[in-house]
Amino acid sequence: MLTADQARYLGEVQGSDLRDLMQQAATVKLQYWGDTVTYSRKVFVPLTNMCRDTCTYCTFVKHPSSPEANIMTPEQVMRTARQGEKTGCKELLFSLGEKPELRYEQAKAALATLGYSSMVSYLADACEMVLQETTLLPHVNAGTLSDEEIDQLRPYAASMGMMLETTSRRLMKEGQPHYGCPDKAPVQRLRTLERAGQKKIPFTTGLLIGIGETWEERIEALEAINESHARHGHVQEVIIQNFQRKPGIGMENHPEPTLDDMLRTLAVARLILSPEISLQAPPNLSERHMEYLSAGINDWGGISPVTIDFINPQHRWPVIDELAKSTLLAGQELEERLTVYPSYLRDKTDFVDPAVLSKSQGLWEQMGSSASLQSGGSL
């Protein structure tokens, strides 16, 4: 593993040293994860696109006054879930803006018509509905959460997630992308990461690179994630996501990170993080995503055959069969996984609510992976 000082130095190294760094990362990946690359077949449910934060790189969020602003009804959730079931999905990803009812009366009123006073309460019931009435496993991406909110969601979610994005407080200043965004305060996001560990939640987090953070701040964020996992063992995967320009956002003309920047960050992440943490990069946000395999990733993340990427709607998901062929040409094999990783179904079973655990283990056996649960291997 890299020390912090080594990682900081590597941010300034150019040229052939990047290839050496990638080779080291690829070796770690091969030793721990073998020659497979995983993905989760998911259906994407944007429970609400309203949010009290106004990040300048986001197109997902709509102001309550917009005709596009909405909260999905239970009927709409189930309709989407059924579409996912028909196409072989195992994961239902609930993604939503953070606590819009605390800022906007319109959002509060819309929730009230559904019989709720908070989005998290509605989300918990939606998760329970999906868990009981479908074959899908809910994964919750609801942003920052209190202890009580995590307790509400835990019985019905196989896993949860929240992108740390950055530990930079600078980016909350006026003129920066997180200005006026209370839920993007690094201390709040780090608290949620820590709470998830204390409450034993299989957790997904990660970095959003290219929004104005320095290399030093990226290293700080990776270290913070790794340190929390060392305390609690809950971080099942880390995503390194590259900022993308989109029409109409405040950062429409902001430069995107280069491919080399992405590769260097991925490789350093693989060498800083515990090898048991899965390293993921989105395949739909770069035409040259296959090069990520040489930088130590072992996972492509959630890919949907039925719903778009609502966070990056202009970027289509790859066709799973085509991704499998491309991965094989790169010398690795694509393998489907569940939203909750095998180690939490085999070794860390106290991280998953008993009802969710039983369903998850049953799905894993149906996928022909029961031997993996009983073996000592990492997958």
C-alpha positions as a printed Julia matrix, in Angstrom:
379×3 Matrix{Float64}:
   0.0     0.0     0.0
   1.1     3.59   -0.63
   1.91    6.01    2.15
   0.24    9.41    2.04
   3.54   11.1     1.17
   4.15    8.69   -1.7
   0.65    9.29   -3.04
   1.09   13.06   -2.87
   4.37   12.82   -4.77
   2.82   10.67   -7.48
   0.38   13.45   -8.26
   3.24   15.4    -9.72
   4.92   12.57  -11.63
   4.35   12.48  -15.37
   5.1    10.29  -18.37
   6.18    6.67  -18.13
   5.85    6.65  -14.33
   2.08    6.49  -14.78
   2.43    3.12  -16.5
   4.6     1.82  -13.68
   2.01    3.0   -11.18
  -0.81    1.34  -13.11
   1.14   -1.91  -13.24
   1.51   -1.91   -9.46
  -2.23   -1.28   -9.07
  -3.12   -3.98  -11.59
  -0.93   -6.45   -9.69
  -2.78   -5.73   -6.43
  -6.1    -6.16   -8.2
  -5.06   -9.47   -9.73
  -3.74  -10.82   -6.43
  -6.92  -10.05   -4.52
  -9.74  -10.09   -7.09
  -8.34  -12.42   -9.74
  -9.05  -11.97  -13.44
 -12.76  -11.14  -13.05
 -14.47   -7.77  -13.29
 -17.92   -7.51  -11.75
 -21.08   -5.5   -12.32
 -24.55   -5.29  -10.81
 -27.59   -5.62  -13.07
 -29.82   -2.85  -11.72
 -32.95   -0.82  -12.27
 -32.7     2.87  -11.39
 -35.53    4.52   -9.4
 -35.14    8.31   -8.93
 -37.58    8.61   -6.03
 -37.42   12.41   -6.17
 -35.39   14.84   -8.24
 -35.89   17.68   -5.77
 -33.05   18.52   -3.39
 -32.13   21.24   -0.93
 -28.58   21.36   -2.39
 -27.77   23.22   -5.6
 -24.43   21.79   -6.79
 -23.3    23.55   -9.97
 -22.37   20.29  -11.76
 -25.79   18.63  -11.36
 -28.58   18.24  -13.92
 -30.52   15.64  -11.93
 -31.99   18.11   -9.46
 -35.02   20.19  -10.43
 -36.35   23.18   -8.52
 -39.85   22.52   -7.13
 -41.21   25.22   -9.44
 -40.08   23.24  -12.5
 -42.69   21.14  -14.32
 -40.09   18.33  -14.29
 -39.87   18.26  -10.47
 -41.56   15.21   -8.99
 -41.79   12.57   -6.31
 -42.52    9.12   -7.66
 -45.69    7.46   -6.39
 -45.64    3.9    -5.01
 -47.36    2.79   -8.22
 -44.61    4.32  -10.33
 -41.94    2.71   -8.18
 -43.52   -0.71   -8.57
 -44.02   -0.26  -12.31
 -40.32    0.43  -12.72
 -39.4    -2.42  -10.39
 -41.46   -4.88  -12.46
 -39.66   -3.72  -15.61
 -36.39   -4.45  -13.86
 -37.52   -7.93  -12.85
 -38.51   -8.74  -16.44
 -35.01   -7.87  -17.67
 -33.19   -9.93  -15.05
 -32.2    -7.14  -12.66
 -31.26   -8.06   -9.1
 -30.7    -4.55   -7.69
 -33.09   -1.64   -7.38
 -31.15    1.58   -6.87
 -33.09    4.27   -5.04
 -31.48    7.62   -5.82
 -32.92   10.9    -4.62
 -32.18   14.5    -3.81
 -31.33   15.3    -0.21
 -34.09   16.45    2.13
 -35.97   18.82   -0.2
 -38.8    19.11    2.33
 -36.5    21.02    4.68
 -36.06   23.82    2.15
 -39.12   23.9    -0.08
 -42.78   24.09    0.93
 -43.75   22.53   -2.41
 -41.7    19.42   -1.63
 -43.13   19.24    1.88
 -46.67   19.48    0.51
 -46.03   16.84   -2.16
 -44.75   14.46    0.51
 -47.78   15.17    2.67
 -50.12   14.09   -0.14
 -48.41   10.7     0.01
 -48.82   10.61    3.79
 -45.25   11.4     4.86
 -43.4    14.2     6.58
 -39.9    13.21    5.45
 -38.34   11.7     2.34
 -36.44    9.13    4.37
 -39.66    7.8     5.92
 -41.18    7.44    2.47
 -37.98    5.84    1.2
 -38.02    3.27    4.0
 -41.57    2.23    3.11
 -40.69    2.11   -0.59
 -37.73   -0.16    0.2
 -39.95   -2.44    2.28
 -42.49   -2.63   -0.56
 -39.82   -3.57   -3.1
 -38.24   -6.1    -0.75
 -41.55   -7.83    0.01
 -43.26   -7.66   -3.4
 -40.39   -8.25   -5.84
 -37.27  -10.34   -6.26
 -35.11   -7.18   -6.18
 -32.69   -6.03   -3.49
 -32.9    -2.32   -2.62
 -29.75   -0.22   -2.58
 -30.23    3.23   -1.05
 -28.34    6.32   -2.16
 -29.98    9.0    -0.02
 -26.98   11.19    0.84
 -26.25   12.26    4.4
 -28.18   10.36    7.07
 -28.63   10.62   10.82
 -28.43    7.62   13.16
 -32.22    7.47   13.3
 -32.56    7.61    9.5
 -30.08    4.78    9.04
 -32.06    2.74   11.57
 -35.23    3.36    9.56
 -33.64    2.1     6.34
 -31.44   -0.75    7.54
 -34.13   -3.48    7.8
 -35.08   -3.04    4.15
 -31.84   -2.15    2.33
 -29.24   -4.69    1.28
 -26.68   -1.9     1.04
 -26.46    1.87    1.19
 -24.26    4.52   -0.36
 -23.23    8.14   -0.42
 -20.48    9.68   -2.5
 -18.05   11.48   -0.22
 -17.0    13.36   -3.4
 -14.32   15.44   -1.68
 -13.04   16.54    1.7
 -12.37   20.05    0.4
 -14.02   22.79    2.45
 -12.79   25.31   -0.15
 -15.38   24.04   -2.58
 -18.15   25.31   -0.3
 -17.08   28.92   -0.67
 -18.98   31.39   -2.84
 -18.32   30.73   -6.51
 -17.43   27.08   -5.88
 -19.59   24.04   -6.79
 -20.77   23.27   -3.25
 -21.63   26.83   -2.23
 -24.96   26.91   -0.39
 -25.15   23.11   -0.2
 -25.48   22.1     3.47
 -25.31   18.39    2.79
 -22.02   18.7     0.92
 -20.1    19.9     3.97
 -17.27   17.34    4.26
 -17.83   16.96    8.01
 -21.46   15.96    7.42
 -20.57   13.39    4.79
 -17.76   11.95    6.87
 -20.18   11.62    9.79
 -22.56    9.61    7.61
 -19.71    7.39    6.46
 -18.75    6.8    10.09
 -22.35    6.18   11.21
 -22.77    3.58    8.5
 -19.71    1.81    9.83
 -20.84    1.96   13.43
 -24.23    0.53   12.43
 -22.68   -2.14   10.2
 -24.01   -1.12    6.79
 -22.39   -2.49    3.61
 -21.52    0.88    2.14
 -20.58    2.44   -1.17
 -18.75    5.75   -1.34
 -16.28    7.48   -3.62
 -14.75   10.57   -5.16
 -16.03   12.92   -7.83
 -12.86   14.19   -9.49
 -12.37   17.28  -11.61
 -14.69   19.7    -9.76
 -11.88   21.93   -8.54
 -10.24   19.78   -5.87
  -6.45   19.47   -5.65
  -4.48   16.24   -5.81
  -3.75   16.64   -2.12
  -7.49   16.82   -1.4
  -8.1    13.62   -3.38
  -5.52   11.82   -1.28
  -7.1    13.17    1.92
 -10.49   11.85    0.81
  -9.13    8.39   -0.02
  -7.32    8.27    3.32
 -10.48    9.25    5.19
 -12.44    6.46    3.51
  -9.74    3.91    4.17
  -9.41    4.92    7.82
 -13.16    4.6     8.39
 -13.15    1.16    6.78
 -10.19    0.12    8.96
 -12.3     0.95   12.01
 -15.51   -0.74   10.91
 -15.02   -2.95    7.82
 -18.08   -1.53    6.07
 -16.83    0.06    2.83
 -17.58   -2.55    0.21
 -16.76   -0.38   -2.79
 -15.25    2.97   -3.75
 -16.23    4.72   -6.97
 -13.89    7.1    -8.78
 -16.19    9.19  -10.97
 -15.03   11.76  -13.47
 -16.84   15.11  -13.71
 -18.74   15.54  -16.97
 -19.79   18.83  -18.55
 -23.49   19.08  -19.27
 -25.52   21.75  -21.07
 -27.12   24.28  -18.74
 -25.12   23.58  -15.57
 -23.09   26.22  -13.76
 -19.91   24.32  -14.66
 -20.83   23.93  -18.33
 -17.43   25.26  -19.42
 -15.33   23.74  -16.65
 -12.6    21.39  -17.95
 -13.13   17.68  -17.52
 -10.39   15.5   -16.03
  -8.16   13.91  -18.64
  -7.87   10.17  -19.17
  -4.38   10.2   -17.62
  -5.76   12.04  -14.59
  -8.44    9.4   -14.21
  -5.95    6.54  -14.6
  -3.55    8.05  -12.06
  -6.33    8.56   -9.54
  -7.63    5.02  -10.01
  -4.18    3.49   -9.63
  -3.38    5.51   -6.51
  -6.79    4.65   -5.06
  -6.09    0.94   -5.58
  -2.75    1.31   -3.79
  -4.07    3.43   -0.88
  -7.27    1.54   -0.16
  -7.44   -1.83    1.53
  -7.37   -4.46   -1.25
 -10.66   -5.9     0.05
 -12.45   -2.68   -0.98
 -13.8    -3.0    -4.49
 -12.62   -0.25   -6.86
 -15.18    0.91   -9.4
 -15.3     3.36  -12.3
 -18.37    4.12  -14.45
 -18.02    2.66  -17.97
 -20.51    5.09  -19.52
 -18.6     8.29  -18.68
 -15.61    7.69  -20.94
 -15.3     6.19  -24.4
 -11.91    4.8   -23.32
 -13.17    3.14  -20.16
 -11.52   -0.18  -21.05
  -8.17    1.41  -20.15
  -9.38    1.57  -16.55
  -8.81   -2.18  -16.34
  -5.07   -1.53  -16.54
  -5.27    0.83  -13.54
  -6.57   -1.69  -11.02
 -10.37   -1.53  -11.12
 -12.32   -4.72  -10.47
 -15.88   -3.48  -10.94
 -17.95   -1.56  -13.5
 -20.72   -0.7   -11.04
 -24.44   -0.86  -11.63
 -25.57   -1.16  -15.24
 -29.21   -1.04  -16.24
 -30.78   -2.75  -19.24
 -34.04   -0.87  -18.66
 -33.5     2.63  -17.19
 -31.14    5.44  -18.12
 -28.4     6.93  -15.96
 -30.55    9.68  -14.47
 -27.49   11.44  -13.02
 -25.72   11.54  -16.4
 -28.62   11.15  -18.85
 -26.58   12.02  -21.94
 -24.32    9.01  -21.34
 -25.84    5.66  -22.25
 -25.1     2.51  -20.31
 -23.0     0.01  -22.25
 -24.81   -3.06  -23.54
 -23.9    -5.77  -21.04
 -23.1    -8.42  -23.66
 -20.84   -6.0   -25.49
 -19.1    -5.0   -22.26
 -18.52   -8.69  -21.53
 -16.84   -9.13  -24.93
 -14.67   -6.05  -24.5
 -13.67   -7.13  -21.0
 -12.73  -10.58  -22.3
 -10.62   -9.04  -25.06
  -8.79   -7.16  -22.32
  -7.93  -10.48  -20.69
 -10.54  -10.44  -17.94
 -13.99  -11.95  -17.45
 -17.2   -10.09  -16.66
 -19.18  -11.55  -13.76
 -22.51  -10.45  -12.33
 -22.75   -9.67   -8.61
 -25.43   -8.47   -6.21
 -25.64   -4.99   -4.71
 -24.24   -6.47   -1.48
 -20.8    -8.04   -1.96
 -20.11  -11.73   -1.25
 -17.99  -11.12    1.86
 -21.06   -9.62    3.57
 -23.09  -12.69    2.7
 -20.4   -15.1     3.82
 -18.09  -13.6     6.47
 -19.73  -10.39    7.71
 -23.32  -11.58    7.89
 -24.09   -9.33   10.87
 -23.85   -6.4     8.46
 -27.12   -7.39    6.75
 -30.58   -7.58    8.34
 -31.59  -11.27    8.66
 -34.53  -11.04    6.22
 -32.42   -9.23    3.63
 -29.52  -11.61    4.21
 -31.68  -14.67    3.56
 -33.05  -13.2     0.34
 -29.59  -12.1    -0.79
 -28.05  -15.51   -0.15
 -30.92  -17.13   -2.04
 -30.36  -14.88   -5.04
 -26.64  -15.57   -4.94
 -27.26  -19.31   -5.03
 -29.66  -18.87   -7.96
 -26.89  -17.08   -9.82
 -24.76  -20.21   -9.47
 -22.38  -18.68   -6.97
 -23.12  -20.71   -3.85
 -19.6   -22.18   -3.88
 -18.15  -18.7    -3.63
 -20.07  -18.08   -0.4
 -18.62  -21.21    1.16
 -15.04  -20.8    -0.01
 -12.29  -18.74    1.54
 -11.7   -16.73   -1.61
 -12.33  -13.02   -1.9
 -15.18  -13.59   -4.31
